[in-house]
Each structure stands twice: as structure tokens, then as C-alpha cells.
């Protein structure tokens, strides 16, 4: 994915989500060579991964600017703007499955993994935060650094401003054309 192209450069991409136990999912990630940070490990331990039923989601990628927020915005405004365009948030369990499906993500232009800002080259999954605790991870992002695929969790509060160029994955509801 590059710019505002959708997963695998199609108008939208079907991604199969769920259907694996937590152990099977971890094995799939390991076998694919995906690295995890501690926040991703915390999210994978969440009950949402206990027995996720299998389903197929249509995933699209948009920048914050694509959502009409040219100056950027806090997470709640970003998500509200996406909803107003007919997009939905991803279920938390979509993160690892999208990482496994997205095999052609470009290498990040730098290798900085944490700097108090959205990492360059990252694609965040828009998902409802599962805890109000600012120290608890809010969701996943995907990144490739030096040829290594990462599934990382991130923390932020609702004062953090998502930059206009920040890339975010959303779900297109069934029966709707690609929104946004």
C-alpha cells in the first residue's frame, strides 16, 4: 500500500478475519516472520481473541486528510469523520489478520520505532479502544522496517493529534461501495 491506495492496490480488499485460536494465530504470525512489540502482545491477550468467529471484511485505507481533516485531528474526530463517510471501525482482531494478508507493504523510510508520533510508513487499524486507561494499548499498526514486518500496538489519549498524512485502515460495510 502506498499513498491512499487500498490494501493490495485494489478498490478494496477482502480480508478473512478470525477462525484461528490465539495459539494458532501466534504461530501464523511467527511462521510469517512478523515481529511484535509488547503492546501488540498485550492486545493479543485480550478476550476478543479467545474465539473469534471467521468472517470476511472489506478493508480500505485512507489518510486523515482523505477524511476531510486537512489539519489532522484527535482520534475521536478522525473516527467520527470516517463514520460520516460510511466507513466503520475494524474489530480489534482484524490487526493480525491484515498483517498476515498485507505482504506488499513498502519499507518505512526510517527505522525509528517510537518517537511520540505516528511512525513513518505505518498503517493504523481504526478500532474502538478497549480501555480508557491511557497506558493500555489502543490498537494495532502495521509497519515494515528494514524488510521486517511488524505488528505493533500503540498507546495514545484523545489529546494526541493524528497528522493529515497518517494512514488508517477502515471497514467498508457489506453491500456498500467503497466509501470516502
Short mmCIF file of N, CA and C in Angstrom, two decimals:
data_model
loop_
_atom_site.label_atom_id
_atom_site.label_comp_id
_atom_site.label_asym_id
_atom_site.label_seq_id
_atom_site.Cartn_x
_atom_site.Cartn_y
_atom_site.Cartn_z
N UNK A 1 0.84 -1.18 0.00
CA UNK A 1 0.00 0.00 0.00
C UNK A 1 0.88 1.23 0.00
N UNK A 2 0.51 2.18 -0.77
CA UNK A 2 1.24 3.43 -0.74
C UNK A 2 0.26 4.56 -0.94
N UNK A 3 0.61 5.73 -0.43
CA UNK A 3 -0.29 6.86 -0.53
C UNK A 3 -1.63 6.50 0.07
N UNK A 4 -2.69 6.67 -0.73
CA UNK A 4 -4.01 6.33 -0.23
C UNK A 4 -4.56 5.10 -0.94
N UNK A 5 -3.69 4.32 -1.54
CA UNK A 5 -4.14 3.10 -2.20
C UNK A 5 -4.68 2.14 -1.16
N UNK A 6 -5.63 1.31 -1.59
CA UNK A 6 -6.22 0.35 -0.69
C UNK A 6 -5.33 -0.88 -0.60
N UNK A 7 -5.67 -1.76 0.32
CA UNK A 7 -4.89 -2.97 0.52
C UNK A 7 -4.68 -3.66 -0.83
N UNK A 8 -3.46 -4.03 -1.09
CA UNK A 8 -3.06 -4.70 -2.32
C UNK A 8 -3.48 -3.94 -3.56
N UNK A 9 -3.60 -2.61 -3.44
CA UNK A 9 -3.84 -1.71 -4.56
C UNK A 9 -5.15 -1.96 -5.30
N UNK A 10 -6.14 -2.57 -4.68
CA UNK A 10 -7.44 -2.74 -5.30
C UNK A 10 -8.38 -1.69 -4.73
N UNK A 11 -9.58 -1.57 -5.32
CA UNK A 11 -10.55 -0.59 -4.82
C UNK A 11 -10.85 -0.86 -3.36
N UNK A 12 -10.92 -2.09 -3.01
CA UNK A 12 -10.98 -2.51 -1.62
C UNK A 12 -10.52 -3.96 -1.59
N UNK A 13 -10.21 -4.45 -0.41
CA UNK A 13 -9.65 -5.78 -0.33
C UNK A 13 -10.40 -6.60 0.70
N UNK A 14 -10.72 -7.81 0.34
CA UNK A 14 -11.36 -8.73 1.27
C UNK A 14 -10.28 -9.40 2.11
N UNK A 15 -10.45 -9.33 3.41
CA UNK A 15 -9.51 -9.95 4.34
C UNK A 15 -10.29 -10.88 5.25
N UNK A 16 -9.87 -12.14 5.29
CA UNK A 16 -10.51 -13.11 6.19
C UNK A 16 -9.97 -12.88 7.59
N UNK A 17 -10.88 -12.71 8.53
CA UNK A 17 -10.54 -12.38 9.92
C UNK A 17 -11.14 -13.45 10.82
N UNK A 18 -10.38 -13.87 11.83
CA UNK A 18 -10.87 -14.85 12.79
C UNK A 18 -10.68 -16.27 12.30
N UNK A 19 -11.27 -17.20 13.04
CA UNK A 19 -11.20 -18.60 12.65
C UNK A 19 -9.99 -19.34 13.18
N UNK A 20 -9.07 -18.66 13.84
CA UNK A 20 -7.91 -19.31 14.43
C UNK A 20 -7.91 -19.07 15.93
N UNK A 21 -7.47 -20.06 16.67
CA UNK A 21 -7.30 -19.86 18.11
C UNK A 21 -6.15 -18.86 18.30
N UNK A 22 -6.05 -18.34 19.50
CA UNK A 22 -4.95 -17.41 19.79
C UNK A 22 -3.60 -18.08 19.52
N UNK A 23 -3.46 -19.34 19.93
CA UNK A 23 -2.21 -20.07 19.71
C UNK A 23 -1.93 -20.24 18.23
N UNK A 24 -2.95 -20.60 17.45
CA UNK A 24 -2.76 -20.75 16.00
C UNK A 24 -2.40 -19.42 15.34
N UNK A 25 -3.03 -18.35 15.79
CA UNK A 25 -2.75 -17.03 15.23
C UNK A 25 -1.31 -16.62 15.54
N UNK A 26 -0.88 -16.82 16.77
CA UNK A 26 0.51 -16.50 17.12
C UNK A 26 1.48 -17.32 16.28
N UNK A 27 1.15 -18.59 16.05
CA UNK A 27 2.01 -19.44 15.23
C UNK A 27 2.05 -18.92 13.79
N UNK A 28 0.89 -18.52 13.26
CA UNK A 28 0.85 -17.98 11.90
C UNK A 28 1.71 -16.73 11.78
N UNK A 29 1.63 -15.85 12.77
CA UNK A 29 2.45 -14.64 12.77
C UNK A 29 3.93 -14.99 12.83
N UNK A 30 4.28 -15.91 13.72
CA UNK A 30 5.68 -16.33 13.86
C UNK A 30 6.18 -16.96 12.56
N UNK A 31 5.37 -17.86 11.98
CA UNK A 31 5.78 -18.53 10.75
C UNK A 31 5.95 -17.56 9.59
N UNK A 32 5.20 -16.46 9.61
CA UNK A 32 5.31 -15.44 8.56
C UNK A 32 6.45 -14.45 8.85
N UNK A 33 7.12 -14.62 9.98
CA UNK A 33 8.24 -13.74 10.33
C UNK A 33 7.82 -12.38 10.84
N UNK A 34 6.58 -12.27 11.33
CA UNK A 34 6.08 -10.99 11.84
C UNK A 34 6.59 -10.78 13.26
N UNK A 35 7.17 -9.62 13.49
CA UNK A 35 7.64 -9.25 14.83
C UNK A 35 6.53 -8.50 15.55
N UNK A 36 6.51 -8.63 16.87
CA UNK A 36 5.51 -7.99 17.72
C UNK A 36 6.20 -7.14 18.77
N UNK A 37 5.59 -6.02 19.13
CA UNK A 37 6.10 -5.28 20.29
C UNK A 37 5.27 -5.68 21.51
N UNK A 38 5.64 -5.20 22.68
CA UNK A 38 4.96 -5.57 23.92
C UNK A 38 3.49 -5.15 23.90
N UNK A 39 3.17 -4.01 23.29
CA UNK A 39 1.77 -3.57 23.22
C UNK A 39 0.95 -4.51 22.34
N UNK A 40 1.52 -5.02 21.27
CA UNK A 40 0.81 -5.99 20.43
C UNK A 40 0.57 -7.27 21.21
N UNK A 41 1.55 -7.70 21.98
CA UNK A 41 1.38 -8.90 22.82
C UNK A 41 0.24 -8.69 23.82
N UNK A 42 0.17 -7.50 24.42
CA UNK A 42 -0.92 -7.19 25.35
C UNK A 42 -2.27 -7.28 24.66
N UNK A 43 -2.37 -6.70 23.46
CA UNK A 43 -3.64 -6.74 22.73
C UNK A 43 -4.01 -8.16 22.34
N UNK A 44 -3.04 -8.97 21.94
CA UNK A 44 -3.33 -10.36 21.57
C UNK A 44 -3.83 -11.18 22.75
N UNK A 45 -3.56 -10.75 23.97
CA UNK A 45 -4.04 -11.45 25.16
C UNK A 45 -5.47 -11.05 25.51
N UNK A 46 -6.04 -10.07 24.83
CA UNK A 46 -7.39 -9.58 25.12
C UNK A 46 -8.43 -10.67 24.81
N UNK A 47 -9.52 -10.72 25.57
CA UNK A 47 -10.58 -11.72 25.33
C UNK A 47 -11.17 -11.69 23.92
N UNK A 48 -11.02 -10.61 23.19
CA UNK A 48 -11.53 -10.56 21.81
C UNK A 48 -10.90 -11.67 20.96
N UNK A 49 -9.73 -12.15 21.37
CA UNK A 49 -9.03 -13.19 20.62
C UNK A 49 -9.32 -14.59 21.15
N UNK A 50 -10.20 -14.71 22.15
CA UNK A 50 -10.49 -16.02 22.74
C UNK A 50 -11.07 -16.99 21.72
N UNK A 51 -12.05 -16.56 20.96
CA UNK A 51 -12.68 -17.44 19.98
C UNK A 51 -13.34 -16.60 18.89
N UNK A 52 -12.54 -15.87 18.13
CA UNK A 52 -13.15 -15.00 17.11
C UNK A 52 -13.71 -15.81 15.95
N UNK A 53 -14.99 -15.63 15.69
CA UNK A 53 -15.59 -16.31 14.55
C UNK A 53 -14.99 -15.79 13.26
N UNK A 54 -14.98 -16.64 12.26
CA UNK A 54 -14.39 -16.26 10.98
C UNK A 54 -15.38 -15.44 10.17
N UNK A 55 -14.88 -14.37 9.55
CA UNK A 55 -15.69 -13.56 8.65
C UNK A 55 -14.74 -12.85 7.69
N UNK A 56 -15.31 -12.34 6.63
CA UNK A 56 -14.53 -11.61 5.65
C UNK A 56 -14.91 -10.14 5.73
N UNK A 57 -13.91 -9.28 5.81
CA UNK A 57 -14.13 -7.84 5.89
C UNK A 57 -13.54 -7.17 4.66
N UNK A 58 -14.20 -6.13 4.18
CA UNK A 58 -13.65 -5.29 3.11
C UNK A 58 -12.90 -4.15 3.78
N UNK A 59 -11.60 -4.11 3.56
CA UNK A 59 -10.73 -3.13 4.21
C UNK A 59 -10.26 -2.11 3.18
N UNK A 60 -10.32 -0.84 3.56
CA UNK A 60 -9.78 0.24 2.74
C UNK A 60 -8.84 1.08 3.60
N UNK A 61 -7.94 1.75 2.94
CA UNK A 61 -7.01 2.63 3.63
C UNK A 61 -7.30 4.07 3.23
N UNK A 62 -7.30 4.95 4.22
CA UNK A 62 -7.49 6.38 3.98
C UNK A 62 -6.48 7.14 4.83
N UNK A 63 -6.12 8.34 4.39
CA UNK A 63 -5.35 9.21 5.26
C UNK A 63 -6.33 10.07 6.05
N UNK A 64 -5.83 10.68 7.11
CA UNK A 64 -6.66 11.59 7.88
C UNK A 64 -7.16 12.71 6.97
N UNK A 65 -6.30 13.19 6.09
CA UNK A 65 -6.70 14.24 5.15
C UNK A 65 -7.80 13.76 4.21
N UNK A 66 -7.74 12.50 3.76
CA UNK A 66 -8.80 11.95 2.90
C UNK A 66 -10.16 12.03 3.58
N UNK A 67 -10.16 12.02 4.90
CA UNK A 67 -11.41 12.06 5.66
C UNK A 67 -11.93 13.49 5.83
N UNK A 68 -11.24 14.45 5.23
CA UNK A 68 -11.66 15.84 5.30
C UNK A 68 -11.03 16.62 6.45
N UNK A 69 -10.03 16.05 7.07
CA UNK A 69 -9.37 16.68 8.22
C UNK A 69 -7.97 17.14 7.80
N UNK A 70 -7.92 18.24 7.05
CA UNK A 70 -6.67 18.72 6.45
C UNK A 70 -5.62 19.12 7.47
N UNK A 71 -6.04 19.47 8.67
CA UNK A 71 -5.10 19.89 9.72
C UNK A 71 -4.78 18.75 10.69
N UNK A 72 -5.34 17.56 10.42
CA UNK A 72 -5.23 16.47 11.38
C UNK A 72 -6.32 16.61 12.42
N UNK A 73 -6.39 15.66 13.34
CA UNK A 73 -7.43 15.70 14.37
C UNK A 73 -7.14 14.63 15.41
N UNK A 74 -7.81 14.76 16.55
CA UNK A 74 -7.71 13.74 17.58
C UNK A 74 -8.47 12.49 17.13
N UNK A 75 -8.17 11.37 17.75
CA UNK A 75 -8.72 10.08 17.32
C UNK A 75 -10.24 10.09 17.25
N UNK A 76 -10.91 10.64 18.24
CA UNK A 76 -12.38 10.62 18.23
C UNK A 76 -12.94 11.37 17.02
N UNK A 77 -12.31 12.48 16.63
CA UNK A 77 -12.76 13.23 15.44
C UNK A 77 -12.44 12.47 14.15
N UNK A 78 -11.28 11.81 14.12
CA UNK A 78 -10.91 11.02 12.94
C UNK A 78 -11.94 9.91 12.73
N UNK A 79 -12.25 9.20 13.80
CA UNK A 79 -13.20 8.10 13.68
C UNK A 79 -14.60 8.61 13.32
N UNK A 80 -15.01 9.75 13.88
CA UNK A 80 -16.32 10.32 13.55
C UNK A 80 -16.37 10.74 12.08
N UNK A 81 -15.29 11.31 11.57
CA UNK A 81 -15.24 11.71 10.16
C UNK A 81 -15.36 10.48 9.26
N UNK A 82 -14.68 9.41 9.61
CA UNK A 82 -14.76 8.17 8.82
C UNK A 82 -16.18 7.63 8.82
N UNK A 83 -16.80 7.61 9.98
CA UNK A 83 -18.19 7.12 10.06
C UNK A 83 -19.12 7.97 9.21
N UNK A 84 -18.88 9.28 9.19
CA UNK A 84 -19.75 10.16 8.39
C UNK A 84 -19.61 9.88 6.89
N UNK A 85 -18.51 9.27 6.50
CA UNK A 85 -18.29 8.88 5.10
C UNK A 85 -18.72 7.44 4.82
N UNK A 86 -19.35 6.81 5.81
CA UNK A 86 -19.85 5.45 5.62
C UNK A 86 -18.85 4.35 5.93
N UNK A 87 -17.72 4.70 6.52
CA UNK A 87 -16.74 3.69 6.90
C UNK A 87 -16.99 3.25 8.33
N UNK A 88 -16.54 2.06 8.66
CA UNK A 88 -16.68 1.53 10.02
C UNK A 88 -15.29 1.25 10.59
N UNK A 89 -15.25 1.16 11.91
CA UNK A 89 -14.01 0.78 12.57
C UNK A 89 -13.78 -0.71 12.40
N UNK A 90 -12.54 -1.10 12.42
CA UNK A 90 -12.17 -2.51 12.33
C UNK A 90 -12.36 -3.17 13.69
N UNK A 91 -12.75 -4.43 13.72
CA UNK A 91 -12.70 -5.13 15.00
C UNK A 91 -11.24 -5.29 15.41
N UNK A 92 -10.98 -5.30 16.69
CA UNK A 92 -9.61 -5.43 17.18
C UNK A 92 -8.91 -6.63 16.55
N UNK A 93 -9.62 -7.74 16.39
CA UNK A 93 -8.99 -8.96 15.87
C UNK A 93 -8.52 -8.83 14.43
N UNK A 94 -8.92 -7.79 13.72
CA UNK A 94 -8.51 -7.63 12.32
C UNK A 94 -7.01 -7.35 12.18
N UNK A 95 -6.39 -6.75 13.20
CA UNK A 95 -4.99 -6.35 13.10
C UNK A 95 -4.04 -7.45 12.66
N UNK A 96 -3.97 -8.55 13.38
CA UNK A 96 -3.04 -9.61 12.99
C UNK A 96 -3.36 -10.22 11.63
N UNK A 97 -4.65 -10.34 11.31
CA UNK A 97 -5.03 -10.93 10.03
C UNK A 97 -4.68 -10.01 8.86
N UNK A 98 -4.83 -8.71 9.05
CA UNK A 98 -4.42 -7.78 8.00
C UNK A 98 -2.90 -7.81 7.84
N UNK A 99 -2.18 -7.91 8.95
CA UNK A 99 -0.71 -8.00 8.86
C UNK A 99 -0.33 -9.22 8.03
N UNK A 100 -1.00 -10.36 8.25
CA UNK A 100 -0.69 -11.57 7.50
C UNK A 100 -1.07 -11.44 6.03
N UNK A 101 -2.15 -10.73 5.75
CA UNK A 101 -2.63 -10.59 4.37
C UNK A 101 -1.83 -9.57 3.57
N UNK A 102 -1.31 -8.57 4.24
CA UNK A 102 -0.62 -7.47 3.56
C UNK A 102 0.86 -7.80 3.43
N UNK A 103 1.18 -8.45 2.35
CA UNK A 103 2.56 -8.90 2.15
C UNK A 103 3.40 -7.94 1.32
N UNK A 104 2.75 -6.90 0.77
CA UNK A 104 3.48 -5.99 -0.12
C UNK A 104 3.61 -4.58 0.45
N UNK A 105 3.51 -4.43 1.76
CA UNK A 105 3.66 -3.10 2.36
C UNK A 105 5.09 -2.62 2.15
N UNK A 106 5.22 -1.38 1.74
CA UNK A 106 6.54 -0.80 1.47
C UNK A 106 7.33 -0.63 2.76
N UNK A 107 8.64 -0.70 2.63
CA UNK A 107 9.55 -0.43 3.74
C UNK A 107 9.39 1.01 4.21
N UNK A 108 9.39 1.22 5.51
CA UNK A 108 9.34 2.57 6.07
C UNK A 108 10.61 3.32 5.66
N UNK A 109 10.51 4.64 5.46
CA UNK A 109 11.68 5.41 5.06
C UNK A 109 12.71 5.59 6.17
N UNK A 110 12.34 5.26 7.41
CA UNK A 110 13.29 5.31 8.52
C UNK A 110 13.01 4.14 9.45
N UNK A 111 13.91 3.91 10.38
CA UNK A 111 13.74 2.77 11.29
C UNK A 111 13.38 3.20 12.70
N UNK A 112 12.96 4.44 12.88
CA UNK A 112 12.56 4.92 14.21
C UNK A 112 11.27 4.20 14.59
N UNK A 113 11.31 3.44 15.69
CA UNK A 113 10.15 2.65 16.08
C UNK A 113 9.24 3.36 17.07
N UNK A 114 9.75 4.33 17.80
CA UNK A 114 8.91 5.04 18.76
C UNK A 114 9.49 6.42 18.99
N UNK A 115 8.68 7.43 18.72
CA UNK A 115 9.18 8.80 18.88
C UNK A 115 8.08 9.76 19.31
N UNK A 116 7.00 9.24 19.91
CA UNK A 116 5.92 10.10 20.35
C UNK A 116 5.07 10.64 19.21
N UNK A 117 5.21 10.03 18.04
CA UNK A 117 4.42 10.43 16.88
C UNK A 117 4.12 9.17 16.08
N UNK A 118 3.22 9.29 15.12
CA UNK A 118 2.94 8.13 14.27
C UNK A 118 4.19 7.79 13.47
N UNK A 119 4.63 6.56 13.51
CA UNK A 119 5.82 6.17 12.76
C UNK A 119 5.61 6.32 11.25
N UNK A 120 6.63 6.74 10.55
CA UNK A 120 6.53 6.85 9.10
C UNK A 120 6.29 5.48 8.51
N UNK A 121 5.48 5.45 7.46
CA UNK A 121 5.20 4.19 6.78
C UNK A 121 4.20 3.29 7.48
N UNK A 122 3.65 3.73 8.60
CA UNK A 122 2.73 2.89 9.38
C UNK A 122 1.30 2.99 8.83
N UNK A 123 0.58 1.90 8.96
CA UNK A 123 -0.86 1.87 8.69
C UNK A 123 -1.53 1.48 10.00
N UNK A 124 -2.29 2.40 10.58
CA UNK A 124 -3.02 2.12 11.82
C UNK A 124 -4.36 1.48 11.49
N UNK A 125 -4.79 0.53 12.29
CA UNK A 125 -6.12 -0.02 12.15
C UNK A 125 -7.06 0.78 13.03
N UNK A 126 -8.08 1.34 12.44
CA UNK A 126 -9.08 2.08 13.21
C UNK A 126 -9.89 1.05 13.98
N UNK A 127 -9.78 1.06 15.29
CA UNK A 127 -10.57 0.15 16.12
C UNK A 127 -10.96 0.87 17.40
N UNK A 128 -12.09 0.47 17.93
CA UNK A 128 -12.58 1.07 19.17
C UNK A 128 -11.60 0.76 20.29
N UNK A 129 -11.15 1.77 21.03
CA UNK A 129 -10.27 1.48 22.17
C UNK A 129 -10.96 0.53 23.15
N UNK A 130 -10.21 -0.43 23.67
CA UNK A 130 -10.80 -1.42 24.58
C UNK A 130 -10.59 -1.07 26.04
N UNK A 131 -9.92 0.05 26.30
CA UNK A 131 -9.72 0.52 27.66
C UNK A 131 -9.57 2.04 27.64
N UNK A 132 -10.10 2.69 28.68
CA UNK A 132 -9.93 4.13 28.83
C UNK A 132 -8.57 4.48 29.42
N UNK A 133 -7.87 3.50 29.96
CA UNK A 133 -6.56 3.70 30.56
C UNK A 133 -5.57 4.13 29.47
N UNK A 134 -4.98 5.32 29.60
CA UNK A 134 -4.07 5.82 28.57
C UNK A 134 -2.80 4.97 28.44
N UNK A 135 -2.50 4.18 29.46
CA UNK A 135 -1.32 3.31 29.41
C UNK A 135 -1.61 1.98 28.71
N UNK A 136 -2.89 1.68 28.47
CA UNK A 136 -3.26 0.42 27.81
C UNK A 136 -3.30 0.66 26.30
N UNK A 137 -2.76 -0.26 25.51
CA UNK A 137 -2.74 -0.06 24.05
C UNK A 137 -4.14 0.18 23.48
N UNK A 138 -4.22 1.08 22.51
CA UNK A 138 -5.49 1.44 21.88
C UNK A 138 -5.78 0.64 20.63
N UNK A 139 -4.77 0.12 20.00
CA UNK A 139 -4.98 -0.63 18.76
C UNK A 139 -3.66 -1.03 18.14
N UNK A 140 -3.76 -1.57 16.92
CA UNK A 140 -2.60 -2.07 16.20
C UNK A 140 -2.20 -1.13 15.07
N UNK A 141 -0.92 -1.20 14.71
CA UNK A 141 -0.50 -0.63 13.44
C UNK A 141 0.48 -1.59 12.77
N UNK A 142 0.56 -1.46 11.45
CA UNK A 142 1.40 -2.32 10.63
C UNK A 142 2.55 -1.48 10.09
N UNK A 143 3.72 -2.06 10.08
CA UNK A 143 4.87 -1.34 9.56
C UNK A 143 5.92 -2.34 9.11
N UNK A 144 6.68 -1.97 8.10
CA UNK A 144 7.82 -2.77 7.65
C UNK A 144 9.06 -1.91 7.84
N UNK A 145 10.02 -2.42 8.60
CA UNK A 145 11.26 -1.70 8.89
C UNK A 145 12.44 -2.59 8.48
N UNK A 146 13.26 -2.07 7.59
CA UNK A 146 14.42 -2.82 7.11
C UNK A 146 14.04 -4.22 6.63
N UNK A 147 12.92 -4.30 5.90
CA UNK A 147 12.45 -5.57 5.36
C UNK A 147 11.73 -6.47 6.34
N UNK A 148 11.60 -6.06 7.58
CA UNK A 148 10.97 -6.86 8.64
C UNK A 148 9.54 -6.38 8.89
N UNK A 149 8.57 -7.28 8.74
CA UNK A 149 7.17 -6.94 9.01
C UNK A 149 6.91 -6.89 10.50
N UNK A 150 6.21 -5.84 10.92
CA UNK A 150 5.86 -5.66 12.32
C UNK A 150 4.35 -5.54 12.48
N UNK A 151 3.86 -6.10 13.58
CA UNK A 151 2.52 -5.83 14.09
C UNK A 151 2.77 -5.21 15.45
N UNK A 152 2.41 -3.95 15.58
CA UNK A 152 2.72 -3.21 16.80
C UNK A 152 1.44 -2.65 17.39
N UNK A 153 1.41 -2.59 18.71
CA UNK A 153 0.33 -1.90 19.40
C UNK A 153 0.78 -0.49 19.72
N UNK A 154 -0.19 0.40 19.89
CA UNK A 154 0.16 1.79 20.22
C UNK A 154 -0.72 2.30 21.35
N UNK A 155 -0.20 3.27 22.08
CA UNK A 155 -0.93 3.95 23.14
C UNK A 155 -1.08 5.42 22.75
N UNK A 156 -2.22 5.98 23.07
CA UNK A 156 -2.42 7.42 22.92
C UNK A 156 -3.66 7.80 23.72
N UNK A 157 -3.82 9.09 23.95
CA UNK A 157 -5.05 9.56 24.58
C UNK A 157 -5.75 10.45 23.55
N UNK A 158 -6.89 11.02 23.94
CA UNK A 158 -7.64 11.80 22.96
C UNK A 158 -7.16 13.24 22.85
N UNK A 159 -5.94 13.51 23.31
CA UNK A 159 -5.34 14.81 23.04
C UNK A 159 -4.29 14.67 21.93
N UNK A 160 -3.92 13.44 21.59
CA UNK A 160 -2.95 13.19 20.53
C UNK A 160 -3.59 13.53 19.18
N UNK A 161 -2.93 14.35 18.40
CA UNK A 161 -3.44 14.75 17.09
C UNK A 161 -2.84 13.86 16.01
N UNK A 162 -3.71 13.17 15.28
CA UNK A 162 -3.29 12.34 14.16
C UNK A 162 -2.99 13.27 12.98
N UNK A 163 -1.81 13.15 12.40
CA UNK A 163 -1.37 14.02 11.31
C UNK A 163 -2.19 13.78 10.04
N UNK A 164 -2.30 14.79 9.18
CA UNK A 164 -3.09 14.64 7.96
C UNK A 164 -2.63 13.47 7.07
N UNK A 165 -1.33 13.19 7.06
CA UNK A 165 -0.81 12.12 6.20
C UNK A 165 -0.87 10.73 6.84
N UNK A 166 -1.33 10.66 8.08
CA UNK A 166 -1.39 9.37 8.77
C UNK A 166 -2.37 8.44 8.06
N UNK A 167 -1.93 7.21 7.81
CA UNK A 167 -2.72 6.22 7.06
C UNK A 167 -3.46 5.31 8.03
N UNK A 168 -4.74 5.07 7.72
CA UNK A 168 -5.61 4.31 8.62
C UNK A 168 -6.45 3.34 7.80
N UNK A 169 -6.60 2.12 8.31
CA UNK A 169 -7.43 1.11 7.67
C UNK A 169 -8.81 1.10 8.33
N UNK A 170 -9.84 1.05 7.49
CA UNK A 170 -11.24 1.01 7.93
C UNK A 170 -11.95 -0.15 7.24
N UNK A 171 -13.15 -0.45 7.71
CA UNK A 171 -14.01 -1.46 7.11
C UNK A 171 -15.07 -0.76 6.28
N UNK A 172 -15.32 -1.27 5.07
CA UNK A 172 -16.46 -0.84 4.26
C UNK A 172 -17.59 -1.80 4.60
N UNK A 173 -18.75 -1.28 5.06
CA UNK A 173 -19.86 -2.16 5.41
C UNK A 173 -20.31 -3.00 4.22
N UNK A 174 -20.83 -4.18 4.51
CA UNK A 174 -21.34 -5.06 3.45
C UNK A 174 -22.41 -4.34 2.65
N UNK A 175 -22.39 -4.57 1.34
CA UNK A 175 -23.41 -4.01 0.48
C UNK A 175 -23.20 -2.56 0.09
N UNK A 176 -22.09 -1.97 0.52
CA UNK A 176 -21.81 -0.57 0.19
C UNK A 176 -20.62 -0.50 -0.75
N UNK A 177 -20.64 0.48 -1.65
CA UNK A 177 -19.43 0.69 -2.47
C UNK A 177 -18.33 1.24 -1.57
N UNK A 178 -17.11 1.23 -2.05
CA UNK A 178 -16.01 1.82 -1.27
C UNK A 178 -16.37 3.24 -0.92
N UNK A 179 -16.30 3.55 0.36
CA UNK A 179 -16.67 4.88 0.83
C UNK A 179 -15.45 5.76 0.93
N UNK A 180 -15.69 7.06 1.05
CA UNK A 180 -14.60 8.01 1.30
C UNK A 180 -13.98 8.42 0.04
#
